[in-house]
Structure formats: C-alpha cells, structure tokens
Coordinates of C-alpha atoms in Angstrom, one line a residue:
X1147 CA -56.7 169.8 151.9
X1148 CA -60.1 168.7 153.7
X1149 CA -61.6 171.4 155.8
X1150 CA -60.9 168.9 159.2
X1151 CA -57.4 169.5 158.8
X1152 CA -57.9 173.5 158.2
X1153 CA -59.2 173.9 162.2
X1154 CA -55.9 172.6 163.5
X1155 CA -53.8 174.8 161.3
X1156 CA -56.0 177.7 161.3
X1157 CA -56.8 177.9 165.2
X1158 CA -53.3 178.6 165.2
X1159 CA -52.6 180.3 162.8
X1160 CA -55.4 182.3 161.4
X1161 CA -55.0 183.7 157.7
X1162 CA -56.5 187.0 158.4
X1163 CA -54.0 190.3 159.6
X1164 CA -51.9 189.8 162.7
X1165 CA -53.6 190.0 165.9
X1166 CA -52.4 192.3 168.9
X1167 CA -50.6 189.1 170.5
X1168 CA -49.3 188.0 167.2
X1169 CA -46.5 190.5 167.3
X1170 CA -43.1 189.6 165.0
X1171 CA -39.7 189.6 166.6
X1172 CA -36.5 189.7 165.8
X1173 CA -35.0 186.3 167.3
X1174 CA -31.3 185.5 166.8
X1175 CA -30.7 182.7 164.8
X1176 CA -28.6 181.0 167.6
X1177 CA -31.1 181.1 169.9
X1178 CA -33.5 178.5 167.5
X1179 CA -33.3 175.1 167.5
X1180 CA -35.2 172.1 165.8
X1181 CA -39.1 171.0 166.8
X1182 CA -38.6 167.9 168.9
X1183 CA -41.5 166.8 167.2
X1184 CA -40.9 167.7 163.7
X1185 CA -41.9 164.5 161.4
X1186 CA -39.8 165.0 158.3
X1187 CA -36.5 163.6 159.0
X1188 CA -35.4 164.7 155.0
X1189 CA -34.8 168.0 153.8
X1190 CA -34.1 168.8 150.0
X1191 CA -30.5 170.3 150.1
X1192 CA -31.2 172.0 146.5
X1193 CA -34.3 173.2 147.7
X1194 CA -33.0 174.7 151.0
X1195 CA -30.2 175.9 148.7
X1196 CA -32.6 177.7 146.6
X1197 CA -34.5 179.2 149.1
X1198 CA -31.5 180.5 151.2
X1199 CA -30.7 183.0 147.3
X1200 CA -34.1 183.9 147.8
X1201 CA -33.7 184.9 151.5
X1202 CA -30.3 186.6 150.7
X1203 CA -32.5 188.6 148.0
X1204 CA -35.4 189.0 149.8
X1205 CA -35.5 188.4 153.0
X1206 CA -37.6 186.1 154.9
X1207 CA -41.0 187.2 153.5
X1208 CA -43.3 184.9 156.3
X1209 CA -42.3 185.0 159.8
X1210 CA -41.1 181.4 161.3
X1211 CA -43.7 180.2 164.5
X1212 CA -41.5 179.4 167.6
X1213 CA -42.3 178.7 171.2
X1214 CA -40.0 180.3 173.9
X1215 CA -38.2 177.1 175.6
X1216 CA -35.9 178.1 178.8
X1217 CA -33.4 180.5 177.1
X1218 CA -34.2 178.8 173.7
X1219 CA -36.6 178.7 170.6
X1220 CA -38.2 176.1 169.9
X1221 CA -39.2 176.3 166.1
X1222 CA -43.0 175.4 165.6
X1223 CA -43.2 176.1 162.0
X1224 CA -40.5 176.9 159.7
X1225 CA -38.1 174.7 160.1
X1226 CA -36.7 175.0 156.3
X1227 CA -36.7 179.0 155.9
X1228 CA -34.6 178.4 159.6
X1229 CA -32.5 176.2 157.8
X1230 CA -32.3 178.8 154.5
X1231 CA -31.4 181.4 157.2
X1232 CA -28.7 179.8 158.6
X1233 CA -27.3 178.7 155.2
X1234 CA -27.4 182.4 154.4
X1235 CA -25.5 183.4 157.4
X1236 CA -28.4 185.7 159.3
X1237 CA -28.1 186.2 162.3
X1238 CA -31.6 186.5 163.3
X1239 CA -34.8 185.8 161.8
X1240 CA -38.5 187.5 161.8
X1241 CA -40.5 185.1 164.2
X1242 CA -44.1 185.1 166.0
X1243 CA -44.0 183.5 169.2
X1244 CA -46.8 181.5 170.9
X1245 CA -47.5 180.0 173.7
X1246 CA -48.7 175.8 173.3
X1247 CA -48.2 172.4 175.3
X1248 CA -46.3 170.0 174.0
X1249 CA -49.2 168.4 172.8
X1250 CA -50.9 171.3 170.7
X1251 CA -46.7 171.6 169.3
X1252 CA -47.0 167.9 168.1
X1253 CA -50.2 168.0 166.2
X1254 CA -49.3 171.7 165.1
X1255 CA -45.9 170.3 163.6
X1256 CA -47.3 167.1 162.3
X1257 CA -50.2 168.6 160.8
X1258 CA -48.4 172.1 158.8
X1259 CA -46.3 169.2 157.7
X1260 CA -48.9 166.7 156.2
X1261 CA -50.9 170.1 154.8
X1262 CA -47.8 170.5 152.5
X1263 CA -48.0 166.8 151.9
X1264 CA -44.6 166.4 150.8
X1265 CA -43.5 163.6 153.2
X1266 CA -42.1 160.4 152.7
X1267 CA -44.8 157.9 153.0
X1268 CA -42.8 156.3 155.8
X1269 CA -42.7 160.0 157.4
X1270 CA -46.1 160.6 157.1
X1271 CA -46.6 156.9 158.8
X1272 CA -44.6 157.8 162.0
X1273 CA -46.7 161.0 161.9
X1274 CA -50.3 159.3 161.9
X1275 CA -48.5 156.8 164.6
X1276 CA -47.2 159.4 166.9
X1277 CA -50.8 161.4 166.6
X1278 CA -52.4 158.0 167.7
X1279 CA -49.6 156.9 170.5
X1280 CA -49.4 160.4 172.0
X1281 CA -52.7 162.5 171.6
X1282 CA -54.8 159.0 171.4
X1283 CA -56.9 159.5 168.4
X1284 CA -58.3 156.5 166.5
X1285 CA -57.7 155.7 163.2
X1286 CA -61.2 156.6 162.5
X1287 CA -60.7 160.3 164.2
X1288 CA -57.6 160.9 162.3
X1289 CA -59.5 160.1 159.1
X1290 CA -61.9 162.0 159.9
X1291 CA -59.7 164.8 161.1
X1292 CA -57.4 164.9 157.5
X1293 CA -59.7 164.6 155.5
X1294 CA -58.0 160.7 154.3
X1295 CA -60.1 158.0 153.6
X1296 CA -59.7 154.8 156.9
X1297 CA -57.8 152.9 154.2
X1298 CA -54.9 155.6 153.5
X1299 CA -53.9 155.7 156.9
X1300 CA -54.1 151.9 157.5
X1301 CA -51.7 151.4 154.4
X1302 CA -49.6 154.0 155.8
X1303 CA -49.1 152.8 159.2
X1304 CA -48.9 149.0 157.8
X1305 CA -45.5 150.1 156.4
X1306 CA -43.9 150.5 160.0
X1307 CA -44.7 146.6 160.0
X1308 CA -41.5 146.7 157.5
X1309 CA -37.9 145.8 159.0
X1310 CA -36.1 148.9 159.8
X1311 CA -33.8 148.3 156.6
X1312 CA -36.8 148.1 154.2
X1313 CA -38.3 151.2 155.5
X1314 CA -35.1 152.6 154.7
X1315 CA -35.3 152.2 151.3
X1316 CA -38.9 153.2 151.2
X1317 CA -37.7 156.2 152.6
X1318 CA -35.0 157.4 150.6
X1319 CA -37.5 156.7 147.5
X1320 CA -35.5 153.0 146.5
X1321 CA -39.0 151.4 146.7
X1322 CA -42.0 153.0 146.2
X1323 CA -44.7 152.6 149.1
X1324 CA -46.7 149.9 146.6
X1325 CA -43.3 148.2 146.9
X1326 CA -43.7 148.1 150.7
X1327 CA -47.4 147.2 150.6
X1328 CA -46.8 144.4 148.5
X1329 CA -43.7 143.1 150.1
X1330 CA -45.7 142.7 153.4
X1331 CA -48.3 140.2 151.6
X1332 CA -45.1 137.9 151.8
X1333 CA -45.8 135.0 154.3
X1334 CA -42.3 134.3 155.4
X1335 CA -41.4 137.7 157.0
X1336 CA -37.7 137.0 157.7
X1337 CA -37.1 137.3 153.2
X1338 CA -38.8 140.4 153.2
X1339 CA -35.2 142.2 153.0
X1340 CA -34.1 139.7 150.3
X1341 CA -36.8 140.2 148.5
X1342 CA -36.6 144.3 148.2
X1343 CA -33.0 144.0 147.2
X1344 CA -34.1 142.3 144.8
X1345 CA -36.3 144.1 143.5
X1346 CA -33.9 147.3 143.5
X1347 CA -31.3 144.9 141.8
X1348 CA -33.5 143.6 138.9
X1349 CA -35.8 147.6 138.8
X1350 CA -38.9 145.2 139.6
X1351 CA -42.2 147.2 139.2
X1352 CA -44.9 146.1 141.7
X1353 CA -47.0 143.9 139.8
X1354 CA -43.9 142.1 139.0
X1355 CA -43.0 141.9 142.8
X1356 CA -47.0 140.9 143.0
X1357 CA -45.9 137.8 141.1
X1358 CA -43.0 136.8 142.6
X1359 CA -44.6 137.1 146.2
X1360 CA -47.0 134.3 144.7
X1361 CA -44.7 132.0 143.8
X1362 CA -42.9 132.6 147.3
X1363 CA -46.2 132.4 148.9
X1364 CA -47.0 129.1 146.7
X1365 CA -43.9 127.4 148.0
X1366 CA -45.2 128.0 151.7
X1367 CA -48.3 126.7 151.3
X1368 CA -47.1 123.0 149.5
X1369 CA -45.5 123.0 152.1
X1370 CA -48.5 123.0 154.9
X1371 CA -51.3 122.3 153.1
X1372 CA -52.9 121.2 149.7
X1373 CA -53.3 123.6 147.1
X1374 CA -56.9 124.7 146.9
X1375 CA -58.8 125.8 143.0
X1376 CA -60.6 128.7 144.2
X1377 CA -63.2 130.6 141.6
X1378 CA -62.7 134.2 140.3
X1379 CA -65.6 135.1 142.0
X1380 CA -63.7 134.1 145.9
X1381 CA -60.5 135.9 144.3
X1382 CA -61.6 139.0 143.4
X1383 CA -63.7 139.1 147.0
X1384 CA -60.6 137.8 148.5
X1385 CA -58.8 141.1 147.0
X1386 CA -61.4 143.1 148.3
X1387 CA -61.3 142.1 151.6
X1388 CA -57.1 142.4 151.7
X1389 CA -57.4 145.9 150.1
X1390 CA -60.0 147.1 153.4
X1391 CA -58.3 145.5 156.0
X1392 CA -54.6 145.7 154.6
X1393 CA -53.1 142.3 155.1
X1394 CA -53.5 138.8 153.9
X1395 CA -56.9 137.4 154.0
X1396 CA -58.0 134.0 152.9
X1397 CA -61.6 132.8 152.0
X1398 CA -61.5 129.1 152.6
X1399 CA -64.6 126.9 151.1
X1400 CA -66.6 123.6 151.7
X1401 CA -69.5 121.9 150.6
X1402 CA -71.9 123.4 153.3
X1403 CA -69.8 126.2 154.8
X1404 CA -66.9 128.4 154.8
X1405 CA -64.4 131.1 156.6
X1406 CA -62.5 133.8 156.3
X1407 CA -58.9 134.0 157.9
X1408 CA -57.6 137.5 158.3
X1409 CA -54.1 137.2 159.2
X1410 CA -51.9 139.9 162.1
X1411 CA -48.3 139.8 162.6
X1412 CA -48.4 141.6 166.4
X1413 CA -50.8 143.3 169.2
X1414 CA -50.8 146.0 167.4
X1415 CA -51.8 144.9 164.2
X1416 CA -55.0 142.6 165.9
X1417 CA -56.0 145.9 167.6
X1418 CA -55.6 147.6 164.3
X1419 CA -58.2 144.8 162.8
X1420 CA -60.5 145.1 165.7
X1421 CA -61.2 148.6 165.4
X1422 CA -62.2 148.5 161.9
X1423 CA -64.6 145.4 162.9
X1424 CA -65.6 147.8 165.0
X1425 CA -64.9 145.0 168.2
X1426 CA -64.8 146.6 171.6
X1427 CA -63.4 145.4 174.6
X1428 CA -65.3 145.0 177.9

C-alpha cells in the first residue's frame, strides 16, 4: 500500500514494541460491541469459521484495538478475530485500548479496512464517501492520501449513482464493478435495473453489456435527434474523455466549430465534475 495511507495506520498503531501506554487487557467479550463506523457490511462466514479453530488452538495471537465507550467497548480494529472469539465461545479477549474522537475512529476504521483491500467495491465506495462527507477531504486529498490514482476513486464513488437494488448485486459479487460502470453509461436511468437482470439472467460479460447499452442508447437518440457519422479519431477522444471524468461525454462537430457535452445526473455529481476542472466557486 502507498506510503500516504501508512501515516494514518501507523500513527496509531506503530509496528515497533508496545509502548508504556500501549498496555494489553483482558476485556470481556460482552463488554465489545461493533465500530459504528466500520465500512464492511460482509463478513466471510468460512473465513470467520476458520479463524475461530485457529483461536481455539492458539489463542488470539494480535490484540484487538478498542476505545472505552460509557460502560462499553467500542472495537476500533478487529472486528473479525471479535467475531472468531465469540464464535469460539471466549469470554474475553486480549485488547489495547486508546483514546480517539470519533473522527480519528472513522478514518482509523475505514482506512485498516481499505489497507487489507478486501472490500466490496460498493464498500469501499461508501468508505471514500463517508471520508469526504464527514472529515471533508477532496477527491484529490484522498488520492493523494491512499496512494489511488483521481480516477479509482471517481469510478468508485460513481457506483453509489446505482439504484439501491443494483448496488445490491454489485455487492454480493452478482455484477462485477465494470458491470456497474458500464450500466451507468445508459441514458435512460429508470432500465438500469432491467438491464442488470439481464445481464445476470443471460451471464453477459461487460463488453457484451457495452453493446447492448449502444443499441439502448441508439434508440434514445432517433428519438431526439439525427444520428451523427463521427470519425475514429472523435471516438477514441470521446472514450478518453468518458474514462477521466467518468460519465457520458459527447464531442459534437461543425464546419467551423465544435463542443463538448459532459453529462451529470445530480448536485453531487456537477460538483464532482467541477473539482476535476478544477472550477471554484466565489
């Protein structure tokens, strides 16, 4: 993982021997519960299976990261050896407990989390969202930050632009995330679900989806305007352009001038647009 993401983790949890405050305790299991903030809404029931033998072999070998919460835990990190622990009926569990807002809990949780980078792509979506909404980074600064390339998060993010249905099945791996990219090149929104269901039904791959979209998207357009011949030369900048800002764009050409049309679907997505133009508001 890029060295920006290594300051988060690693102010927190430094790699060298335990220091003086970093004491372990013995926490009882019932006084844990679940990080508020934790992105990963799915857990591997095999894998948690397999690491609850391990614990019942072994023991937990790395102390879970909790914060003290009223009379409660909150876990920080280690939310699946919490969830081995309880599967292998302990009743408390080696922890290190630390003292952070809620804030430096968020970015802590979300970050372990994308380190590991096992998420769902929809997962790691709501977790570049909720960095942005809630510690008000930029795009930009959580690029910069993971180590990801402006695109990656962009195409991430663009997938919450999916109706709550679709991202369902981008979640529980029934489309792939080019699946979701592709499906929101489709200019009628409201056949977005149709369209993934089909492409589950018929095991469409995504340049076969890529296709279909165009003949959907073909339809739409007889119907508002003439079809315009455009060169390979506008289509593959066309492609360029949709790839960078990650929607629909359009290079429209006359005799003695042209334009480009990037198209939003909400506020949100404009201000997405503006900020990689760069545009500031006064």
């Amino acid at each position: 993982m890029a060295k920006g993401l290594g300051k988060g983790i690693s102010a927190l949890f430094p790699t060298e021997p335990l220091k003086n405050d970093d004491s372990i305790e013995k926490i009882s299991i019932q006084k844990l519960v679940a990080n508020p903030y934790q992105p990963r809404k799915l857990f591997d029931d095999e894998a948690i299976e397999e690491l609850a033998q391990s614990i019942k072999e072994h023991g937990i070998i790395q102390p879970i990261v909790v914060r003290k919460k009223g009379s409660k835990y909150e876990i920080v990190v280690g939310e699946r050896r919490y969830r081995a622990a309880k599967l292998a009926n302990l009743e408390e569990v080696p922890a290190i407990v630390k003292e952070m807002s809620d804030e430096q809990m968020m970015e802590v949780a979300i970050l372990e989390n994308l380190q590991r980078e096992d998420l769902t792509p929809i997962e790691e979506a709501e977790a570049y969202q909720s960095l942005i909404e809630k510690l008000n980074f930029t795009q930009e600064d959580l690029a910069k930050r993971l180590g990801k390339s402006r695109p990656h998060i962009t195409n991430h993010i663009r997938l919450l632009q999916l109706p709550e249905e679709v991202r369902k099945l981008v979640n529980d791996g029934s489309l792939s995330m080019g699946h979701g990219r592709t499906l929101l090149g489709l200019k009628n929104k409201r056949r977005i679900p149709e369209l993934a269901n089909k492409v589950i039904k018929h095991s469409l791959n995504v340049r076969q989806l890529e296709n279909l979209i165009k003949e959907y998207n073909s339809e739409v357009s007889r119907e508002t305007s003439k079809k315009v011949n455009k060169d390979i030369f506008v289509q593959a900048k066309e492609t360029q352009l949709r790839e960078y800002f990650g929607t629909n764009v359009q290079i429209r050409k006359s005799k003695n001038k042209g334009k480009i049309e990037i198209e939003f679907y909400s506020e949100e997505d404009l201000e997405r647009i503006l900020e990689i133009l760069k545009v500031e508001e006064e």
